[in-house]
Tab-separated table of C-alpha atoms and ligand atoms in Angstrom:
chain	number	residue	atom	x	y	z
F	1097	MET	CA	116.303	104.468	78.966
F	1098	LYS	CA	118.475	105.386	81.903
F	1099	TYR	CA	116.926	105.121	85.354
F	1100	LYS	CA	118.300	106.462	88.610
F	1101	ILE	CA	117.225	104.280	91.519
F	1102	ALA	CA	117.652	105.014	95.225
F	1103	LEU	CA	118.466	101.823	97.134
F	1104	ILE	CA	117.557	101.714	100.810
F	1105	ARG	CA	119.006	98.348	101.727
F	1106	GLY	CA	118.161	98.763	105.410
F	1107	ASP	CA	118.559	96.189	108.166
F	1108	GLY	CA	118.353	92.413	108.736
F	1109	ILE	CA	117.590	90.621	105.468
F	1110	GLY	CA	117.094	93.978	103.678
F	1111	PRO	CA	120.570	94.096	102.074
F	1112	GLU	CA	120.313	90.420	101.005
F	1113	VAL	CA	116.965	90.761	99.218
F	1114	VAL	CA	117.819	94.135	97.666
F	1115	GLY	CA	121.077	92.587	96.363
F	1116	GLN	CA	119.067	90.023	94.378
F	1117	ALA	CA	116.592	92.644	93.152
F	1118	VAL	CA	119.491	94.717	91.818
F	1119	LYS	CA	120.763	91.681	89.881
F	1120	VAL	CA	117.298	91.283	88.376
F	1121	MET	CA	117.187	94.959	87.362
F	1122	GLU	CA	120.561	94.628	85.678
F	1123	ARG	CA	119.381	91.553	83.784
F	1124	VAL	CA	116.226	93.415	82.686
F	1125	GLY	CA	118.491	96.267	81.584
F	1126	GLU	CA	120.549	93.896	79.381
F	1127	ARG	CA	117.477	92.333	77.826
F	1128	PHE	CA	115.475	95.523	77.224
F	1129	GLY	CA	118.297	98.026	76.686
F	1130	HIS	CA	118.082	100.099	79.891
F	1131	THR	CA	120.865	101.299	82.147
F	1132	PHE	CA	120.662	102.081	85.855
F	1133	GLU	CA	122.426	104.380	88.221
F	1134	PHE	CA	122.053	103.129	91.792
F	1135	VAL	CA	122.292	105.579	94.679
F	1136	ASP	CA	122.711	104.020	98.116
F	1137	VAL	CA	120.631	105.783	100.764
F	1138	LEU	CA	121.188	105.114	104.447
F	1139	LEU	CA	117.979	104.730	106.477
F	1140	GLY	CA	116.830	102.674	109.464
F	1141	GLY	CA	118.815	100.988	112.213
F	1142	CYS	CA	121.978	100.967	110.094
F	1143	ALA	CA	121.695	104.774	109.812
F	1144	THR	CA	121.313	105.073	113.591
F	1145	ASP	CA	124.506	103.052	113.992
F	1146	ALA	CA	126.359	105.131	111.408
F	1147	VAL	CA	125.206	108.685	112.116
F	1148	GLY	CA	123.082	108.552	115.305
F	1149	LYS	CA	119.650	108.915	113.651
F	1150	SER	CA	117.484	106.600	111.611
F	1151	TYR	CA	116.513	109.329	109.129
F	1152	PRO	CA	119.715	111.225	108.334
F	1153	ASP	CA	119.488	114.821	107.081
F	1154	GLY	CA	119.125	115.048	103.326
F	1155	THR	CA	117.546	111.592	102.907
F	1156	ALA	CA	114.378	112.881	101.202
F	1157	GLU	CA	116.388	115.131	98.858
F	1158	LYS	CA	118.596	112.214	97.811
F	1159	CYS	CA	115.517	110.122	97.051
F	1160	LYS	CA	113.733	112.958	95.237
F	1161	ALA	CA	116.669	113.191	92.838
F	1162	CYS	CA	115.908	109.601	91.726
F	1163	ASP	CA	113.227	108.082	89.472
F	1164	ALA	CA	112.181	105.491	92.062
F	1165	VAL	CA	113.143	104.146	95.486
F	1166	LEU	CA	113.620	100.471	96.352
F	1167	LEU	CA	113.550	99.629	100.040
F	1168	GLY	CA	114.502	96.258	101.579
F	1169	ALA	CA	113.323	96.414	105.188
F	1170	VAL	CA	114.286	98.259	108.333
F	1171	GLY	CA	114.202	97.540	112.041
F	1172	GLY	CA	115.343	94.974	114.558
F	1173	PRO	CA	115.568	94.353	118.293
F	1174	LYS	CA	118.728	96.444	118.567
F	1175	TRP	CA	116.736	99.618	117.841
F	1176	GLY	CA	113.618	98.859	119.935
F	1177	ALA	CA	110.940	100.921	121.664
F	1178	ASP	CA	113.352	101.899	124.487
F	1179	LYS	CA	115.359	104.051	122.053
F	1180	PRO	CA	114.530	107.737	121.444
F	1181	ALA	CA	112.217	108.339	118.468
F	1182	GLU	CA	114.938	109.703	116.186
F	1183	GLN	CA	116.905	106.463	116.547
F	1184	ARG	CA	113.993	104.133	115.835
F	1185	PRO	CA	113.691	102.753	112.280
F	1186	GLU	CA	109.860	103.126	112.225
F	1187	THR	CA	110.263	106.901	112.632
F	1188	ALA	CA	112.328	106.952	109.454
F	1189	LEU	CA	109.734	104.947	107.512
F	1190	LEU	CA	106.908	107.331	108.426
F	1191	ALA	CA	109.120	110.333	107.657
F	1192	ILE	CA	110.207	109.165	104.209
F	1193	ARG	CA	106.610	108.326	103.180
F	1194	LYS	CA	105.446	111.759	104.335
F	1195	ASP	CA	108.362	113.682	102.780
F	1196	LEU	CA	107.883	111.959	99.420
F	1197	GLY	CA	104.120	112.710	99.501
F	1198	LEU	CA	103.184	109.034	99.163
F	1199	TYR	CA	99.436	108.871	99.779
F	1200	ALA	CA	98.496	105.662	97.965
F	1201	ASN	CA	99.647	102.239	99.059
F	1202	LEU	CA	99.263	99.507	96.458
F	1203	ARG	CA	99.351	95.958	97.693
F	1204	PRO	CA	98.644	93.228	95.191
F	1205	ALA	CA	97.565	89.899	96.608
F	1206	ALA	CA	98.018	87.398	93.826
F	1207	LEU	CA	98.196	83.651	94.201
F	1208	ARG	CA	101.072	82.531	91.996
F	1209	PRO	CA	99.877	79.443	90.071
F	1210	ALA	CA	102.688	77.206	91.345
F	1211	MET	CA	101.887	78.175	94.931
F	1212	ALA	CA	98.178	77.250	94.921
F	1213	ASP	CA	98.815	74.603	97.600
F	1214	ALA	CA	100.045	77.303	100.006
F	1215	CYS	CA	96.644	79.009	99.914
F	1216	PRO	CA	94.869	78.374	103.232
F	1217	LEU	CA	91.427	78.640	101.583
F	1218	LYS	CA	89.342	75.800	100.150
F	1219	LYS	CA	90.868	74.161	97.074
F	1220	GLU	CA	87.897	75.190	94.863
F	1221	THR	CA	88.363	78.812	95.964
F	1222	ALA	CA	92.101	78.791	95.234
F	1223	GLU	CA	91.512	77.156	91.867
F	1224	LYS	CA	89.349	80.079	90.779
F	1225	GLY	CA	92.475	82.239	91.133
F	1226	ILE	CA	93.211	85.250	93.338
F	1227	ASP	CA	94.566	88.444	91.820
F	1228	LEU	CA	93.458	91.558	93.639
F	1229	MET	CA	95.008	94.959	94.219
F	1230	MET	CA	94.391	96.695	97.525
F	1231	VAL	CA	94.654	100.480	97.225
F	1232	ARG	CA	94.920	101.975	100.700
F	1233	GLU	CA	94.825	105.667	101.539
F	1234	LEU	CA	98.024	106.269	103.465
F	1235	THR	CA	98.142	109.773	104.906
F	1236	GLY	CA	94.679	110.547	106.316
F	1237	GLY	CA	91.940	109.084	108.480
F	1238	ILE	CA	92.069	107.998	112.089
F	1239	TYR	CA	95.830	107.308	112.142
F	1240	PHE	CA	96.527	110.971	111.480
F	1241	GLY	CA	93.526	112.617	113.198
F	1242	LYS	CA	93.548	114.546	116.429
F	1243	ARG	CA	93.817	112.287	119.458
F	1244	ASP	CA	93.246	112.977	123.101
F	1245	ARG	CA	93.073	111.398	126.545
F	1246	TYR	CA	91.445	113.195	129.445
F	1247	GLU	CA	89.784	112.759	132.843
F	1248	THR	CA	85.996	112.886	133.057
F	1249	GLU	CA	83.906	113.538	136.122
F	1250	ASP	CA	81.936	110.304	136.107
F	1251	ARG	CA	83.482	107.884	133.573
F	1252	GLY	CA	87.129	107.818	134.580
F	1253	VAL	CA	89.717	108.428	131.865
F	1254	GLU	CA	88.408	108.785	128.306
F	1255	ALA	CA	90.304	108.737	124.998
F	1256	THR	CA	89.363	109.805	121.471
F	1257	ASP	CA	90.834	109.375	117.992
F	1258	LEU	CA	89.361	111.534	115.264
F	1259	MET	CA	88.732	110.127	111.805
F	1260	ALA	CA	88.626	112.915	109.241
F	1261	TYR	CA	88.658	112.854	105.440
F	1262	SER	CA	88.320	115.655	102.934
F	1263	GLU	CA	86.731	115.380	99.491
F	1264	LYS	CA	90.123	116.194	98.009
F	1265	GLU	CA	91.872	113.323	99.806
F	1266	ILE	CA	89.152	110.880	98.785
F	1267	GLU	CA	89.124	111.998	95.186
F	1268	ARG	CA	92.867	111.617	94.631
F	1269	ILE	CA	92.965	108.067	96.027
F	1270	GLY	CA	89.764	107.225	94.134
F	1271	ARG	CA	91.285	108.380	90.860
F	1272	ARG	CA	94.328	106.198	91.495
F	1273	ALA	CA	92.046	103.190	91.951
F	1274	PHE	CA	90.043	103.820	88.783
F	1275	GLU	CA	93.201	104.438	86.734
F	1276	LEU	CA	94.699	101.192	88.037
F	1277	ALA	CA	91.528	99.280	87.268
F	1278	ARG	CA	91.798	100.456	83.657
F	1279	LEU	CA	95.197	98.712	83.498
F	1280	ARG	CA	93.705	95.540	85.014
F	1281	ARG	CA	90.263	93.905	84.821
F	1282	LYS	CA	88.310	97.188	85.038
F	1283	LYS	CA	86.493	96.691	88.317
F	1284	VAL	CA	86.640	98.875	91.441
F	1285	SER	CA	85.198	97.815	94.794
F	1286	SER	CA	85.129	100.709	97.226
F	1287	VAL	CA	85.163	99.636	100.860
F	1288	ASP	CA	83.510	101.765	103.550
F	1289	LYS	CA	81.209	101.705	106.558
F	1290	ALA	CA	78.626	104.114	105.165
F	1291	ASN	CA	75.820	102.619	107.252
F	1292	VAL	CA	77.516	104.068	110.353
F	1293	LEU	CA	80.284	106.576	109.637
F	1294	GLU	CA	79.918	110.089	108.211
F	1295	THR	CA	83.431	109.942	106.707
F	1296	SER	CA	82.304	106.818	104.838
F	1297	ARG	CA	79.175	108.568	103.515
F	1298	LEU	CA	81.377	111.346	102.128
F	1299	TRP	CA	83.785	108.703	100.784
F	1300	ARG	CA	80.916	106.952	99.024
F	1301	SER	CA	79.503	110.102	97.443
F	1302	VAL	CA	82.904	111.067	96.009
F	1303	MET	CA	83.436	107.515	94.695
F	1304	HIS	CA	80.012	107.554	93.029
F	1305	ARG	CA	80.902	110.789	91.253
F	1306	LEU	CA	84.143	109.202	90.009
F	1307	ALA	CA	82.307	106.040	88.957
F	1308	GLU	CA	80.200	108.133	86.573
F	1309	GLU	CA	83.330	109.699	85.130
F	1310	TYR	CA	85.031	106.292	84.679
F	1311	ALA	CA	81.970	104.701	83.108
F	1312	ASP	CA	84.098	101.970	81.445
F	1313	VAL	CA	85.012	100.607	84.887
F	1314	VAL	CA	82.544	98.409	86.801
F	1315	TYR	CA	81.965	99.879	90.255
F	1316	GLU	CA	80.534	98.552	93.514
F	1317	ASP	CA	80.278	99.606	97.172
F	1318	VAL	CA	81.242	97.002	99.773
F	1319	LEU	CA	80.807	97.390	103.518
F	1320	VAL	CA	84.056	96.699	105.335
F	1321	ASP	CA	82.663	93.860	107.471
F	1322	ASN	CA	81.277	92.121	104.394
F	1323	CYS	CA	84.577	92.717	102.587
F	1324	ALA	CA	86.514	90.955	105.354
F	1325	MET	CA	84.223	87.936	104.871
F	1326	GLN	CA	84.361	87.976	101.082
F	1327	ILE	CA	88.188	88.015	101.079
F	1328	VAL	CA	88.208	84.564	102.690
F	1329	LYS	CA	85.057	83.294	100.985
F	1330	ASP	CA	85.522	84.379	97.389
F	1331	PRO	CA	88.564	86.634	96.839
F	1332	GLY	CA	88.487	85.916	93.097
F	1333	GLN	CA	85.547	88.350	92.730
F	1334	PHE	CA	87.800	91.349	93.459
F	1335	ASP	CA	90.027	93.291	91.084
F	1336	VAL	CA	90.873	96.709	92.615
F	1337	LEU	CA	89.764	97.361	96.209
F	1338	VAL	CA	90.045	100.947	97.401
F	1339	THR	CA	89.665	102.011	100.994
F	1340	GLU	CA	90.670	104.396	103.750
F	1341	ASN	CA	93.763	104.064	105.900
F	1342	MET	CA	92.690	101.889	108.848
F	1343	PHE	CA	90.371	99.570	106.892
F	1344	GLY	CA	93.159	99.161	104.344
F	1345	ASP	CA	95.737	98.371	107.003
F	1346	ILE	CA	93.644	95.481	108.286
F	1347	LEU	CA	92.244	94.181	104.999
F	1348	SER	CA	95.600	94.223	103.197
F	1349	ASP	CA	97.103	91.925	105.832
F	1350	GLU	CA	94.082	89.641	105.571
F	1351	ALA	CA	94.346	89.580	101.774
F	1352	SER	CA	98.062	88.812	101.858
F	1353	MET	CA	97.518	85.779	104.083
F	1354	VAL	CA	95.168	84.132	101.614
F	1355	THR	CA	97.987	83.984	99.082
F	1356	GLY	CA	100.371	82.022	101.285
F	1357	SER	CA	103.797	83.394	102.122
F	1358	ILE	CA	104.866	86.802	103.330
F	1359	GLY	CA	108.102	86.351	101.361
F	1360	LEU	CA	106.264	86.598	98.031
F	1361	LEU	CA	104.350	89.853	98.309
F	1362	PRO	CA	105.457	93.239	96.960
F	1363	SER	CA	104.043	96.707	97.526
F	1364	ALA	CA	104.265	100.226	96.176
F	1365	SER	CA	103.600	103.595	97.743
F	1366	ILE	CA	102.987	106.392	95.301
F	1367	GLY	CA	102.080	110.065	95.234
F	1368	ASP	CA	101.362	112.589	92.513
F	1369	CYS	CA	104.972	112.779	91.338
F	1370	ALA	CA	108.112	110.638	91.306
F	1371	PRO	CA	109.687	108.904	93.033
F	1372	GLY	CA	107.420	106.069	94.109
F	1373	LEU	CA	108.675	103.782	96.848
F	1374	TYR	CA	108.714	100.024	96.267
F	1375	GLU	CA	109.213	97.465	99.024
F	1376	PRO	CA	108.344	93.922	100.065
F	1377	ILE	CA	105.541	93.752	102.644
F	1378	HIS	CA	107.713	91.751	105.058
F	1379	GLY	CA	110.022	93.151	107.701
F	1380	SER	CA	113.729	92.711	108.320
F	1381	ALA	CA	113.381	89.128	109.631
F	1382	PRO	CA	116.280	89.335	112.130
F	1383	ASP	CA	115.805	85.621	112.920
F	1384	ILE	CA	117.180	84.596	109.506
F	1385	ALA	CA	119.362	87.594	108.593
F	1386	GLY	CA	122.793	86.878	107.137
F	1387	GLN	CA	122.089	83.161	106.585
F	1388	ASP	CA	121.171	83.132	102.877
F	1389	LYS	CA	117.676	81.955	103.872
F	1390	ALA	CA	115.551	84.980	102.970
F	1391	ASN	CA	113.118	84.769	100.096
F	1392	PRO	CA	114.003	87.585	97.660
F	1393	ILE	CA	110.837	87.164	95.536
F	1394	ALA	CA	108.762	89.884	97.284
F	1395	THR	CA	111.517	92.424	96.597
F	1396	ILE	CA	111.993	91.185	93.027
F	1397	LEU	CA	108.237	91.522	92.419
F	1398	SER	CA	108.463	95.041	93.905
F	1399	VAL	CA	110.873	95.808	91.057
F	1400	ALA	CA	108.239	94.517	88.616
F	1401	MET	CA	105.769	96.976	90.163
F	1402	MET	CA	108.362	99.742	89.767
F	1403	PHE	CA	108.614	99.052	86.037
F	1404	ARG	CA	104.849	98.882	85.680
F	1405	TYR	CA	103.764	101.880	87.749
F	1406	SER	CA	106.719	104.291	87.861
F	1407	PHE	CA	108.168	103.663	84.407
F	1408	GLN	CA	105.047	102.494	82.505
F	1409	ARG	CA	107.065	99.541	81.213
F	1410	SER	CA	104.695	96.591	81.365
F	1411	ALA	CA	106.779	94.273	79.130
F	1412	GLU	CA	109.647	94.455	81.624
F	1413	ALA	CA	107.240	93.903	84.540
F	1414	ASP	CA	105.651	90.920	82.767
F	1415	ALA	CA	109.105	89.436	82.097
F	1416	ILE	CA	110.038	89.590	85.793
F	1417	GLU	CA	106.722	88.098	86.920
F	1418	ALA	CA	106.934	85.341	84.316
F	1419	ALA	CA	110.502	84.500	85.433
F	1420	VAL	CA	109.354	84.208	89.070
F	1421	ASP	CA	106.476	81.935	88.038
F	1422	ALA	CA	108.811	79.814	85.890
F	1423	VAL	CA	111.270	79.240	88.743
F	1424	LEU	CA	108.442	78.392	91.145
F	1425	SER	CA	106.824	75.987	88.704
F	1426	GLU	CA	110.180	74.224	88.247
F	1427	GLY	CA	109.852	73.508	91.982
F	1428	TRP	CA	112.607	75.746	93.371
F	1429	ARG	CA	111.801	77.010	96.874
F	1430	THR	CA	113.483	79.062	99.592
F	1431	PRO	CA	113.037	77.596	103.099
F	1432	ASP	CA	109.955	79.704	103.957
F	1433	ILE	CA	107.918	78.189	101.108
F	1434	ALA	CA	109.494	74.737	100.817
F	1435	GLU	CA	107.010	71.888	101.204
F	1436	PRO	CA	108.153	69.002	103.446
F	1437	GLY	CA	110.683	66.840	101.627
F	1438	VAL	CA	111.840	69.605	99.280
F	1439	THR	CA	115.474	70.697	99.633
F	1440	PRO	CA	115.399	74.481	99.704
F	1441	ILE	CA	117.726	76.823	97.876
F	1442	GLY	CA	119.250	80.036	99.239
F	1443	THR	CA	118.542	83.719	98.606
F	1444	VAL	CA	121.361	84.091	96.081
F	1445	GLU	CA	120.499	80.980	94.091
F	1446	MET	CA	116.826	82.028	93.909
F	1447	GLY	CA	117.888	85.435	92.566
F	1448	GLU	CA	120.203	83.852	90.004
F	1449	ARG	CA	117.598	81.385	88.782
F	1450	ILE	CA	115.074	84.194	88.290
F	1451	CYS	CA	117.673	86.220	86.337
F	1452	ARG	CA	118.314	83.264	84.040
F	1453	HIS	CA	114.615	83.164	83.072
F	1454	ILE	CA	114.518	86.826	82.053
U	1913	NAD	P1	109.048	90.070	109.642
U	1913	NAD	O1	108.229	90.249	108.416
U	1913	NAD	O2	110.409	90.624	109.616
U	1913	NAD	O3	109.153	88.505	109.981
U	1913	NAD	C1	108.026	87.687	110.290
U	1913	NAD	C2	108.373	86.218	109.994
U	1913	NAD	O4	108.422	86.022	108.592
U	1913	NAD	C3	109.766	85.814	110.519
U	1913	NAD	O5	109.703	84.472	110.938
U	1913	NAD	C4	110.669	85.924	109.316
U	1913	NAD	O6	111.771	85.057	109.335
U	1913	NAD	C5	109.709	85.582	108.176
U	1913	NAD	N1	110.057	86.306	106.949
U	1913	NAD	C6	109.858	87.628	106.695
U	1913	NAD	N2	110.327	87.945	105.493
U	1913	NAD	C7	110.832	86.815	104.964
U	1913	NAD	C8	111.472	86.510	103.734
U	1913	NAD	N3	111.665	87.439	102.783
U	1913	NAD	N4	111.888	85.242	103.530
U	1913	NAD	C9	111.684	84.302	104.455
U	1913	NAD	N5	111.091	84.520	105.634
U	1913	NAD	C10	110.665	85.772	105.887
U	1913	NAD	O7	108.194	90.684	110.838
U	1913	NAD	P2	108.588	90.901	112.367
U	1913	NAD	O8	109.384	89.735	112.866
U	1913	NAD	O9	107.342	91.272	113.046
U	1913	NAD	O10	109.527	92.182	112.372
U	1913	NAD	C11	110.963	92.152	112.362
U	1913	NAD	C12	111.465	93.571	112.261
U	1913	NAD	O11	111.067	94.134	110.994
U	1913	NAD	C13	110.895	94.521	113.324
U	1913	NAD	O12	111.929	95.362	113.764
U	1913	NAD	C14	109.820	95.300	112.582
U	1913	NAD	O13	109.631	96.576	113.140
U	1913	NAD	C15	110.433	95.394	111.213
U	1913	NAD	N6	109.446	95.607	110.124
U	1913	NAD	C16	109.843	96.440	109.118
U	1913	NAD	C17	109.005	96.650	108.048
U	1913	NAD	C18	109.491	97.539	106.935
U	1913	NAD	O14	110.680	97.798	106.838
U	1913	NAD	N7	108.633	98.015	106.068
U	1913	NAD	C19	107.769	95.998	107.976
U	1913	NAD	C20	107.414	95.139	109.008
U	1913	NAD	C21	108.269	94.934	110.077
């Protein structure tokens, strides 16, 4: 197959980690007989420097002409909150997600076997294994609802944020979760606050309807407060967790911490049609940029997700994940995950070692 991939290298460590991910793709291409056309797309602080705005005209069109988008990271102190919105990298991130219609954010939190010691949970809990997929609704809910701030007569200033969800929005994210569960261990846990919120009661009723349709998938409702506890108490019980935007924002960060390092975790944002956008969950790490210290594994595992979810190529995805696990179990570590006494290797060497195992 021939795949056309948009590369948003971005700022800080972005270009370094994307560089290693590209090497991995090329190695996968050699082994499995694929070729790639890479299209560089300028976005973020580097775009502000080059053309005066973080989201240059035509960015979405360039990406839409590709099969998938790989993004390193954007942002940095140089393009901070004092800059006008069109120059800030965060504006570009929101815009690209919206323009590509990406409504589902997939964040796996998996404890890689060789990294069990990095898990901050009890040893017995880590030993049971952690391999969950958080599916977060990305374009609705309280982050996108009407907001207001106004004077009242007797209570001073008051502010409101509206949380709204439609059946349609809930159904499309729900279907994503059930479909994903069918590719995994066939369990969906839907997270809500149905004992309090009307949006959650609607959420729950739509999920129950879907659960009947996907009768081969085990389904459960989990209240968000209980879910936050269960993620630290017994994360091994979860397979696919599906939830609305704000709950997902908070729970996905919690889930990623139980697996150890931020430098290991990939993510995908997908919509109803290509291209999906794949990126590490970490930022541009300006403190270590340009020093060959960044861990490229999160970006490399994002490529594995790309093969699995955009190209339906699970053998290629498995090969990448197995190569990462092999290098980690041989003891190779970048500085962020090196135990005391271990001499770390650099970004480039980590990328090369992973390639050699594919
Ligand atoms: P960050 O994720 O960039 O860094 C947090 C800490 O983790 C730093 O100490 C950093 O050195 C370390 N770290 C992150 N990724 C690493 C890697 N791959 N290997 C080794 N160490 C790694 O978060 P931050 O410092 O809060 O943000 C820095 C910039 O990144 C900000 O401008 C922020 O807006 C931006 N950001 C961008 C994205 C994105 O592009 N999607 C996401 C989050 C933050």
